[in-house]
PDB file of C-alpha atoms in Angstrom:
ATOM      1  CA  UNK F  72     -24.836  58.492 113.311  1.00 75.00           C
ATOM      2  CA  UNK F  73     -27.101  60.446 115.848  1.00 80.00           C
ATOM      3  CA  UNK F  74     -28.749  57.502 117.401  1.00 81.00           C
ATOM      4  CA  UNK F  75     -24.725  56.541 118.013  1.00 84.00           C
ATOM      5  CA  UNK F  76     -23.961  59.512 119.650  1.00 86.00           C
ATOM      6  CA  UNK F  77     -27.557  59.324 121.736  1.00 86.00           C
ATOM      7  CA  UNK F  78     -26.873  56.117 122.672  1.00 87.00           C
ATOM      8  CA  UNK F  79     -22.912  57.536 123.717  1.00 87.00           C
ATOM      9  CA  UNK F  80     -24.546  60.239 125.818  1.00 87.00           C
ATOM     10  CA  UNK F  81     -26.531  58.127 127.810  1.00 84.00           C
ATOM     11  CA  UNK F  82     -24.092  56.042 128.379  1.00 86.00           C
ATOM     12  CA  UNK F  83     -21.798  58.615 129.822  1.00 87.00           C
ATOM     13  CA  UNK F  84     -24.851  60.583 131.432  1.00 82.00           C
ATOM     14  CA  UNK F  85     -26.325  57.356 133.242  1.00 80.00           C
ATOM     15  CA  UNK F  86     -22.396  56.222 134.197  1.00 83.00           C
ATOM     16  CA  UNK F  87     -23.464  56.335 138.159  1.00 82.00           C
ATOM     17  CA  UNK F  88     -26.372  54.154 137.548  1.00 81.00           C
ATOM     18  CA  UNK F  89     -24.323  51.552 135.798  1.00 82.00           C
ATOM     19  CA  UNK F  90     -22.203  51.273 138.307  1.00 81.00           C
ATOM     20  CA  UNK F  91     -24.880  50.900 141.527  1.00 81.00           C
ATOM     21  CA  UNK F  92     -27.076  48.534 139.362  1.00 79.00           C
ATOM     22  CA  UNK F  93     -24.005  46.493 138.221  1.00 76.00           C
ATOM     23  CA  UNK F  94     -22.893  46.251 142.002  1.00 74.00           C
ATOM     24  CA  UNK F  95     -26.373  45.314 142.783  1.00 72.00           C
ATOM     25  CA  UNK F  96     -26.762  42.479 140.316  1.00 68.00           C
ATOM     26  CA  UNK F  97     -23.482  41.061 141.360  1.00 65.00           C
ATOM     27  CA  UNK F  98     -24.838  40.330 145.197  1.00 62.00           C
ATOM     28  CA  UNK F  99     -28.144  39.479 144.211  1.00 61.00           C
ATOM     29  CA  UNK F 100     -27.220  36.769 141.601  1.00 62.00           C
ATOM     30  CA  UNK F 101     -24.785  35.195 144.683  1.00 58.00           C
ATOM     31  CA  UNK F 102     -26.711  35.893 147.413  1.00 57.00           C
ATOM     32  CA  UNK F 103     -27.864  32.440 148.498  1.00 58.00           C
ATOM     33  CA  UNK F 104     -24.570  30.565 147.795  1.00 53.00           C
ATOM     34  CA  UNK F 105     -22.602  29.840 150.628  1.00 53.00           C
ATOM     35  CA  UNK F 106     -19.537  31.329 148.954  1.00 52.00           C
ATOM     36  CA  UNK F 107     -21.103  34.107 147.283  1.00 52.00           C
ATOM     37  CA  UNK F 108     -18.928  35.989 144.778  1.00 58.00           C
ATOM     38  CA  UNK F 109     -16.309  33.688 145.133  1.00 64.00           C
ATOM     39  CA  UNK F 110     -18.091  31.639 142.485  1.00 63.00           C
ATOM     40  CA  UNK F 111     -17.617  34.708 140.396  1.00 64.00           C
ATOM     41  CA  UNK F 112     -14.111  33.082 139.723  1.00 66.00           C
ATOM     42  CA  UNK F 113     -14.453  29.450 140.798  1.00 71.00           C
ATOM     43  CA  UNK F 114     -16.617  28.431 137.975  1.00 70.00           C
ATOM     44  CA  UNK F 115     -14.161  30.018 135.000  1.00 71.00           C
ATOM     45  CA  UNK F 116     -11.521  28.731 137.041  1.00 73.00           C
ATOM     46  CA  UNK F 117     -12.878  24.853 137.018  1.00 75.00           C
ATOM     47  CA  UNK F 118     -13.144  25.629 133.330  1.00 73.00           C
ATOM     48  CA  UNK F 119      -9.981  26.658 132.682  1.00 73.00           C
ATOM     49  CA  UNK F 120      -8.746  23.482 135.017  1.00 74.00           C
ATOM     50  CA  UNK F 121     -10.553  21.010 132.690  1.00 75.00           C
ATOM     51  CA  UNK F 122      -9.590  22.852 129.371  1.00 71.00           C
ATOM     52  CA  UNK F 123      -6.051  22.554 130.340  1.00 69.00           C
ATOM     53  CA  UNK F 124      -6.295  19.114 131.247  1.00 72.00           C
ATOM     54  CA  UNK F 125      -7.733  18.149 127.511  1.00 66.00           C
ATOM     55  CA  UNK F 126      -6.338  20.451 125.292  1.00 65.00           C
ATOM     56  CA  UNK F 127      -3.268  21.501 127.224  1.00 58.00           C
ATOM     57  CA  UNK F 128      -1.677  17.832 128.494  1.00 64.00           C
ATOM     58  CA  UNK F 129      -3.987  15.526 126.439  1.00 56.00           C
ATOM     59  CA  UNK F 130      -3.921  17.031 123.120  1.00 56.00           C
ATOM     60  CA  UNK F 131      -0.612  19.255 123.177  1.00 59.00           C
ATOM     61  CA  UNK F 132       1.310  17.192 125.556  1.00 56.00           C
ATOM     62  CA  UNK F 133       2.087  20.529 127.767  1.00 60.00           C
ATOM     63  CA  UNK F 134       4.327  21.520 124.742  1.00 68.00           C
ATOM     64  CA  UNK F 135       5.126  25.294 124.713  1.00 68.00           C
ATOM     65  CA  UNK F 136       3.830  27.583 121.845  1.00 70.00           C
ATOM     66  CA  UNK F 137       6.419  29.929 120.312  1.00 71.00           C
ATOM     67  CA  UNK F 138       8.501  29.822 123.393  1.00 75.00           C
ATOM     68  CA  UNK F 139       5.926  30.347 125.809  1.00 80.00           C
ATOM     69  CA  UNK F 140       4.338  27.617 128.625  1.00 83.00           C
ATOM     70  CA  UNK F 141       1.111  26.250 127.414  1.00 81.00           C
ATOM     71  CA  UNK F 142      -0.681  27.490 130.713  1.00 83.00           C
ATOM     72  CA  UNK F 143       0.112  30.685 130.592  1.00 86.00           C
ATOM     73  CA  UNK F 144      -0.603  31.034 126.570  1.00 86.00           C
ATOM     74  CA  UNK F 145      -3.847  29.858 127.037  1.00 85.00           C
ATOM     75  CA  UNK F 146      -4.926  31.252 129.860  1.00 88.00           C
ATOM     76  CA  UNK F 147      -4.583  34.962 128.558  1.00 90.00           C
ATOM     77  CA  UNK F 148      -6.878  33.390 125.506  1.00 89.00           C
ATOM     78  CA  UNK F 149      -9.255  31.795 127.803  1.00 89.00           C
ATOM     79  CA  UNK F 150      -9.826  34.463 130.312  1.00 90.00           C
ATOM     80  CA  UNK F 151     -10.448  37.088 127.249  1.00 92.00           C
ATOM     81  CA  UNK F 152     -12.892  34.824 126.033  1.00 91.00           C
ATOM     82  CA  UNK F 153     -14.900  34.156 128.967  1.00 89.00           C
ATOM     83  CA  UNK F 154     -15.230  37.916 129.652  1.00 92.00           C
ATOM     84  CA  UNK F 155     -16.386  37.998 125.637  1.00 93.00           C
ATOM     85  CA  UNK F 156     -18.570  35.019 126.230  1.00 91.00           C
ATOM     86  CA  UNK F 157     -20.271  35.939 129.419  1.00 89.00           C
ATOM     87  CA  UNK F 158     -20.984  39.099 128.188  1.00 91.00           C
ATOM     88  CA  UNK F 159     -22.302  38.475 125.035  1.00 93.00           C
ATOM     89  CA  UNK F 160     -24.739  36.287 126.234  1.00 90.00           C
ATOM     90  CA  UNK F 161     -25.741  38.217 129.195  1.00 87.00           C
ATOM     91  CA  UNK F 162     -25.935  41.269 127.457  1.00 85.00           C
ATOM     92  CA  UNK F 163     -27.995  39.609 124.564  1.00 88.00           C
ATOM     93  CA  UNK F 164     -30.891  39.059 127.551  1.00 85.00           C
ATOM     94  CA  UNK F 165     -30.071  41.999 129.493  1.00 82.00           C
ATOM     95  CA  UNK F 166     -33.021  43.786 127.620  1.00 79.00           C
ATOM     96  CA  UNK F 167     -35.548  41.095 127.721  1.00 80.00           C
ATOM     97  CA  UNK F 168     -35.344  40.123 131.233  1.00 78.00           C
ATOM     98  CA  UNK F 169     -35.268  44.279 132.859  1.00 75.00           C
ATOM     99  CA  UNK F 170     -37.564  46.173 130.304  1.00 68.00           C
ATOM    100  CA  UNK F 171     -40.833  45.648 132.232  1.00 64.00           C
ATOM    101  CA  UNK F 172     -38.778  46.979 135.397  1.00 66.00           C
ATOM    102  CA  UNK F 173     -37.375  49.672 133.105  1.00 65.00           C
ATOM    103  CA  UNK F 174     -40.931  50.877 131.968  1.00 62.00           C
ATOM    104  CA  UNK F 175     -41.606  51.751 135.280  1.00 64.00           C
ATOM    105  CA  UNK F 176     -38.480  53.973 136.089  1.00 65.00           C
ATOM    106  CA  UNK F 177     -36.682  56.134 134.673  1.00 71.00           C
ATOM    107  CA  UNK F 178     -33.668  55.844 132.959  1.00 73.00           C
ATOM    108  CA  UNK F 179     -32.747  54.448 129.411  1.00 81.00           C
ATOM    109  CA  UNK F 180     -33.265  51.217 128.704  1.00 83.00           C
ATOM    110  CA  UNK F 181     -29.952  50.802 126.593  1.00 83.00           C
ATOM    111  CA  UNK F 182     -27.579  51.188 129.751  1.00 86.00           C
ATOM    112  CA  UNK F 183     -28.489  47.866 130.254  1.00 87.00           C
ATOM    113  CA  UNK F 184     -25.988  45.814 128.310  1.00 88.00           C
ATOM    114  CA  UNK F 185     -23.482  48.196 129.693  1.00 89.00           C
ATOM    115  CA  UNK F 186     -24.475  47.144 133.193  1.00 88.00           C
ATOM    116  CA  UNK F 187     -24.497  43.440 132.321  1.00 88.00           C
ATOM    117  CA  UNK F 188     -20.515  44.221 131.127  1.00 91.00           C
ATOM    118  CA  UNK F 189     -19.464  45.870 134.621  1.00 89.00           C
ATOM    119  CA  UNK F 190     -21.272  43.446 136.632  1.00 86.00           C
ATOM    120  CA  UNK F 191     -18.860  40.777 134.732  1.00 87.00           C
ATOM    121  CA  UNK F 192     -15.678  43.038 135.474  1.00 87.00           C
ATOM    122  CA  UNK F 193     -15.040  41.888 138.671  1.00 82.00           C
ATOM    123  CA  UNK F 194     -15.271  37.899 137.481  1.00 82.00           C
ATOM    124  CA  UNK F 195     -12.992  39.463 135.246  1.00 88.00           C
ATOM    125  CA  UNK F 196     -10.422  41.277 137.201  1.00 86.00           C
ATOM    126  CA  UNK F 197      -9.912  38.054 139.717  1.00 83.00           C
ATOM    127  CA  UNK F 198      -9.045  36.108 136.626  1.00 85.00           C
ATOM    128  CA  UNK F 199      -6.392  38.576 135.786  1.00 89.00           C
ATOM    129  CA  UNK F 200      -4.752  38.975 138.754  1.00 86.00           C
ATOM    130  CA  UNK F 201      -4.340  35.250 138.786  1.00 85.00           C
ATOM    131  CA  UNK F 202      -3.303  35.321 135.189  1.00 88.00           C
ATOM    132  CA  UNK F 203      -0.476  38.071 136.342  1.00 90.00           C
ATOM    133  CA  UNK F 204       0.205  35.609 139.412  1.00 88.00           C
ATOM    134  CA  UNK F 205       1.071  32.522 136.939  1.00 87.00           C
ATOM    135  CA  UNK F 206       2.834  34.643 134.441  1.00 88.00           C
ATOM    136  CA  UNK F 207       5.278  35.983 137.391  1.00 91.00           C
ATOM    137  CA  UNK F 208       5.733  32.239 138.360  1.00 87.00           C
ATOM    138  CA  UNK F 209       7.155  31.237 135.010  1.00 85.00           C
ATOM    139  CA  UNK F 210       8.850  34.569 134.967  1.00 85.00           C
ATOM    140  CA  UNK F 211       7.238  36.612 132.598  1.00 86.00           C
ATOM    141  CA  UNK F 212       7.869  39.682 133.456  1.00 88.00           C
ATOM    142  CA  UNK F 213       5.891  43.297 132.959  1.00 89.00           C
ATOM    143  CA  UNK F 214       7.637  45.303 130.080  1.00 90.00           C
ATOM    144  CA  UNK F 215       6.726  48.478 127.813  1.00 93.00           C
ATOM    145  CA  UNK F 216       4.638  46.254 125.542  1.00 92.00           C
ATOM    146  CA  UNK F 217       2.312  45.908 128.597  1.00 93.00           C
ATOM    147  CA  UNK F 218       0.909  49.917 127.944  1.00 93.00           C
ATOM    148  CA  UNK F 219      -0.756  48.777 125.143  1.00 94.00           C
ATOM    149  CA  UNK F 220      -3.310  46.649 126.937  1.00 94.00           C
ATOM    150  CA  UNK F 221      -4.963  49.856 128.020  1.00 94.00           C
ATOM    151  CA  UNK F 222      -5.982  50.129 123.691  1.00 95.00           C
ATOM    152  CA  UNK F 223      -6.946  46.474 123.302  1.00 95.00           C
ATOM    153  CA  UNK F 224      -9.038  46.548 126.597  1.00 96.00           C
ATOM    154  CA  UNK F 225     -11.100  49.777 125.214  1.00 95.00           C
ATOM    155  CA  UNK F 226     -11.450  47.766 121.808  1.00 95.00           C
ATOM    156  CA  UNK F 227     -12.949  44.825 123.815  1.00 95.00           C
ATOM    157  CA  UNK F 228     -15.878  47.056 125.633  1.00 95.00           C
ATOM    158  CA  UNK F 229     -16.591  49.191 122.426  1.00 94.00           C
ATOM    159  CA  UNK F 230     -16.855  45.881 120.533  1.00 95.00           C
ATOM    160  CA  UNK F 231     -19.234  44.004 123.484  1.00 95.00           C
ATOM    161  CA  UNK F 232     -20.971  47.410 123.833  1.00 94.00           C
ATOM    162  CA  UNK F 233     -21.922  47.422 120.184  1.00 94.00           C
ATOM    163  CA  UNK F 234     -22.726  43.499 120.145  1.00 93.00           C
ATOM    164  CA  UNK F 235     -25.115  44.310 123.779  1.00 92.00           C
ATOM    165  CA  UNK F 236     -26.630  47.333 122.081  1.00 91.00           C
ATOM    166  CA  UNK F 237     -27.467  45.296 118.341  1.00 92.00           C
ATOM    167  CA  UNK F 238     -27.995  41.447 120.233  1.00 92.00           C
ATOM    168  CA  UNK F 239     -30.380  42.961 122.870  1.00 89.00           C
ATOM    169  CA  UNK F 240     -32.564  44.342 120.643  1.00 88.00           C
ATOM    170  CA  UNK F 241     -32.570  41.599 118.240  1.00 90.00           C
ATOM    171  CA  UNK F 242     -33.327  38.959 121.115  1.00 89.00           C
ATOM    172  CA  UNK F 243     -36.580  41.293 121.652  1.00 87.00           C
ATOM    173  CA  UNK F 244     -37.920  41.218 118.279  1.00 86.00           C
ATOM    174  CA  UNK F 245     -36.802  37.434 117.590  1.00 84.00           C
ATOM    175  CA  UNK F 246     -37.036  35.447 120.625  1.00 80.00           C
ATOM    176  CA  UNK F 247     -34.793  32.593 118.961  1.00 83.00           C
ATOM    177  CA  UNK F 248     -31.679  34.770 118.215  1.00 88.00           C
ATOM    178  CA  UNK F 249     -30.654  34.298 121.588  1.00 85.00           C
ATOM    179  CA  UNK F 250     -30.348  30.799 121.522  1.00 87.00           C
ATOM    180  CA  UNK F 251     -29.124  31.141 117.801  1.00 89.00           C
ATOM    181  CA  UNK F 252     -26.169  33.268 119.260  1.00 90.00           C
ATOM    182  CA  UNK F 253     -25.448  30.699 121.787  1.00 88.00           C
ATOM    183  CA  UNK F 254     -24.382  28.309 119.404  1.00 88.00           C
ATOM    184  CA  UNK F 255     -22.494  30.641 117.181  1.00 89.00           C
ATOM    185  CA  UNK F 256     -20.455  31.232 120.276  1.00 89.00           C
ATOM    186  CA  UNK F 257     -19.625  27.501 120.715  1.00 87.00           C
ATOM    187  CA  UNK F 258     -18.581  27.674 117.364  1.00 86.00           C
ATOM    188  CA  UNK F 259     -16.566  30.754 118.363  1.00 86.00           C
ATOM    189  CA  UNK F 260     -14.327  29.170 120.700  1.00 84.00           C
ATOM    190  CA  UNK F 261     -12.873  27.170 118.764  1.00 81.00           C
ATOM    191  CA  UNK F 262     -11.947  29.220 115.692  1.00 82.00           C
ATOM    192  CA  UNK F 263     -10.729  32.158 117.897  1.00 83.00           C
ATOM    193  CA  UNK F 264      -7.509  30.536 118.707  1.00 79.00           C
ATOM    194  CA  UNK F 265      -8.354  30.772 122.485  1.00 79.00           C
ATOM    195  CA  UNK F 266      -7.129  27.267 122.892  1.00 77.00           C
ATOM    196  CA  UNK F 267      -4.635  26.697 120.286  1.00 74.00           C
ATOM    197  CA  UNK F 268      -2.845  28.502 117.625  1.00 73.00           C
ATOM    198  CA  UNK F 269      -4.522  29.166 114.038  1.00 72.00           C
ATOM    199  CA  UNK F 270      -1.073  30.172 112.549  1.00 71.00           C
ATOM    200  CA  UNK F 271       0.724  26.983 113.713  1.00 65.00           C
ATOM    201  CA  UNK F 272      -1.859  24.811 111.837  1.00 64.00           C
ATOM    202  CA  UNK F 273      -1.969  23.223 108.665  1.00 68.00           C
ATOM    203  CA  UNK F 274      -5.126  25.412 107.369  1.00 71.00           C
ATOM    204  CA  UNK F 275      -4.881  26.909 104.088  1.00 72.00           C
ATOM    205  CA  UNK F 276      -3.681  30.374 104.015  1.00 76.00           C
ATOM    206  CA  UNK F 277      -6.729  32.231 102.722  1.00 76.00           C
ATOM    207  CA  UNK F 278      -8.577  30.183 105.989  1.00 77.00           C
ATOM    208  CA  UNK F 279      -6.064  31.333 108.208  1.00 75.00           C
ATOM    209  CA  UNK F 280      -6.638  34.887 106.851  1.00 79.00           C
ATOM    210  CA  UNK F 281     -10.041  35.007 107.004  1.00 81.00           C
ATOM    211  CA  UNK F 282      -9.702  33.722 110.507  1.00 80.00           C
ATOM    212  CA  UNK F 283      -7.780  36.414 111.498  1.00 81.00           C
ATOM    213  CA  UNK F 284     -10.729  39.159 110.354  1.00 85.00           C
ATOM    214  CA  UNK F 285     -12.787  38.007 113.195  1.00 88.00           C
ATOM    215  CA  UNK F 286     -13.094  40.645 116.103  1.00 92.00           C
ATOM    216  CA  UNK F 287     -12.894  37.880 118.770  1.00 92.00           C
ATOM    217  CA  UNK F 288      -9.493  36.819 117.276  1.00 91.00           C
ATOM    218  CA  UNK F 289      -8.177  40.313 117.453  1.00 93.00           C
ATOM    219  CA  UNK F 290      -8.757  40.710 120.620  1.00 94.00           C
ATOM    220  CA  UNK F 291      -7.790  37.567 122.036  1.00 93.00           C
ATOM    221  CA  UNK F 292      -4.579  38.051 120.160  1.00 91.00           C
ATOM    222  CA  UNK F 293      -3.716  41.261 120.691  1.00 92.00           C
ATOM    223  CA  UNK F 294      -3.868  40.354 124.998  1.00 94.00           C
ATOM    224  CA  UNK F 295      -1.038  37.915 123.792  1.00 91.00           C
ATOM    225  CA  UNK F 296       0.858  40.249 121.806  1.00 91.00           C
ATOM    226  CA  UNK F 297       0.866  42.489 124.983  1.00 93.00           C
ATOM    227  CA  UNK F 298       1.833  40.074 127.414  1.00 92.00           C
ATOM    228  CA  UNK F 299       3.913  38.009 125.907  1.00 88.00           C
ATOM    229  CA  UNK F 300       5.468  41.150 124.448  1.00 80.00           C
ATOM    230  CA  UNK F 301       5.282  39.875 120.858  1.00 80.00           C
ATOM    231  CA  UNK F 302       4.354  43.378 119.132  1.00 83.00           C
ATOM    232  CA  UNK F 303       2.221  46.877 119.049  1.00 88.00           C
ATOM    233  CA  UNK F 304      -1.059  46.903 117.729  1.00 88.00           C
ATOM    234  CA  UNK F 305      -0.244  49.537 114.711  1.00 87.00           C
ATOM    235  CA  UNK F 306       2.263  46.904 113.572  1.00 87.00           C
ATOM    236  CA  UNK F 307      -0.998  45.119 111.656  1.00 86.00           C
ATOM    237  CA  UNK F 308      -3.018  48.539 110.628  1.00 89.00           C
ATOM    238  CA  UNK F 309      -4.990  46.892 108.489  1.00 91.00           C
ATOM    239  CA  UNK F 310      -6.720  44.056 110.764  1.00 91.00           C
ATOM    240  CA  UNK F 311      -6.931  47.151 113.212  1.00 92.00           C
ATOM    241  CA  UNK F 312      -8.868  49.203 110.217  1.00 94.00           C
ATOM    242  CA  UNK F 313     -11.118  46.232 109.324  1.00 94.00           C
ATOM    243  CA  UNK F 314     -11.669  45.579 113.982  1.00 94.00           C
ATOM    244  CA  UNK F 315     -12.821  49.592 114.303  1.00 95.00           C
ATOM    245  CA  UNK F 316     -14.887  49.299 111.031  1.00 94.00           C
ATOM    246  CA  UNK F 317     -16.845  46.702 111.990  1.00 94.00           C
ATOM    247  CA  UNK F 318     -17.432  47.525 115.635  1.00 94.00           C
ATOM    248  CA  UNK F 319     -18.886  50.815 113.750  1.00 94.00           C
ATOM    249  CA  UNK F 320     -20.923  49.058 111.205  1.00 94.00           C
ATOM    250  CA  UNK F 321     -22.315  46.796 113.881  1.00 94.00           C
ATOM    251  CA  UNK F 322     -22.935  50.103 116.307  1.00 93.00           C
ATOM    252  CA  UNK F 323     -24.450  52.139 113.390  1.00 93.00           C
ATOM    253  CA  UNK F 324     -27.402  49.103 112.632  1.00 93.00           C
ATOM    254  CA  UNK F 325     -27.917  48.471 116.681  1.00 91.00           C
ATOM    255  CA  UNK F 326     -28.226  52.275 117.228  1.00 90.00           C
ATOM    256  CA  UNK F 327     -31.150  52.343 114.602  1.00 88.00           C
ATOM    257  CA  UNK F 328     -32.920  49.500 115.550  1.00 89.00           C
ATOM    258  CA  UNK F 329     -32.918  49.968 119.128  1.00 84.00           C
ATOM    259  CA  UNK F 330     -33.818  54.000 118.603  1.00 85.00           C
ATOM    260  CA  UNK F 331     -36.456  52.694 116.450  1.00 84.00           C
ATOM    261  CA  UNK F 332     -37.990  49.546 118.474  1.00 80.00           C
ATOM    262  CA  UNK F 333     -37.690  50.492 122.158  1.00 77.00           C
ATOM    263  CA  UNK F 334     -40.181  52.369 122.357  1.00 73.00           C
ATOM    264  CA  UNK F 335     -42.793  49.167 121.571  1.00 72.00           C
ATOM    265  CA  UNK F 336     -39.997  46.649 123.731  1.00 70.00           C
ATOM    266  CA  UNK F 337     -42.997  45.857 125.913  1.00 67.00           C
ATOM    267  CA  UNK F 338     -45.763  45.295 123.443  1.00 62.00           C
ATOM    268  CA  UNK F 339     -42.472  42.744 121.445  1.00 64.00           C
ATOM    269  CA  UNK F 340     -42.531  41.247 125.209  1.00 63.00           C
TER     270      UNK F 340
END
């Protein structure tokens, strides 16, 4: 528990260099495009275009689930899962690709998944605001349920912070997780419900159950639950219990081995 809290501190402590690196990275990685960070949302955009295209009018015939217009039910699925995605993946790397530039300043090395989550904030926040934009067209309307998004968006960083902090310093030790992870992510998608729903299926209740334990599925259906103003988050305690103890099982084992490895990143490198 006191590598958590270490790792906690300099978080919080380091805050201001987050934020000027994760600004940094966002112009760099853009700076030769003609349209810069407008790609930042173009690309999940195109995505989302095609996705709707195949699973929303080929597969589901633009049918509405529980009520709700296809487009808008999976866009609040698909936007929380590219965030996930992105993140995941970046912050997997973030260690790998910075630690010999890391060795030679001075700051902790395990801000770095933290600054490979900001960076992807603003990608993020455009996708939202069009999210909101769609939502108002179909009239959807903000109501109380809507406070709660504040809980399920800390419960998305503390989960990707305690995937960075535990994938980083796996992908320095075993060079292949990284690509490993990649394909339990495509894997991911689909058994997330970020493109259709796992309760509407014909799957076998203990499948649907089990389903429903995954951290990726919480998430993605708690931003429903809050939008669509289907319920509050301590209305399913339990799933809540199980989301908060893993995201502390998974923090406890990435604090140690990252407290235990980083100083020897480089010679792993």
């Amino acid at each position: 528990m006191n590598n958590v809290m270490l790792i906690i501190k300099e978080q919080i402590s380091s805050f201001g260099i987050i934020s000027r690196v994760s600004k940094y990275e966002e112009k760099a990685t853009y700076q030769s495009h003609y349209l810069g960070l407008m790609w930042q949302f173009l690309n999940p955009l195109i995505q989302i275009g095609i996705y709707y295209l195949i699973f929303g009018i080929g597969l589901n015939g633009a049918r509405d689930v529980d009520g709700v217009p296809f487009i808008v039910w999976m866009l609040i699925g698909i936007i929380v899962w590219f965030f996930i995605n992105t993140s995941l993946l970046g912050g997997s790397n973030s260690i790998y690709n910075k630690v010999a530039m890391v060795s030679k300043m001075k700051f902790p090395v395990s801000i770095l998944p933290s600054i490979n989550i900001m960076s992807n904030l603003v990608s993020y926040s455009w996708m939202m605001g069009i999210l909101l934009t769609v939502m108002l067209g179909f009239g959807i309307y903000p109501t109380v349920y809507w406070i709660q998004y504040i809980y399920y968006f800390i419960c998305m960083i503390a989960f990707l912070f305690a995937m960075g902090v535990l994938n980083s310093t796996i992908t320095i030790l075993v060079r292949d997780y990284h690509i490993m992870l990649q394909s339990i992510l495509r894997l991911l998608f689909y058994v997330s419900g970020s493109i259709w729903d796992i309760q509407s299926r014909n799957f076998p209740d203990w499948l649907v159950h089990t389903l429903q334990l995954n951290p990726v599925y919480y998430l993605i259906n708690g931003f429903r639950e809050t939008f669509l103003s289907q319920g509050w988050f301590w209305q399913a305690p339990t799933l809540a219990l199980i989301f908060w103890g893993i995201i502390l099982i998974i923090l406890l084992i990435g604090s140690h081995l990252h407290m235990k490895f980083r100083a020897r990143f480089v010679d792993f490198i």
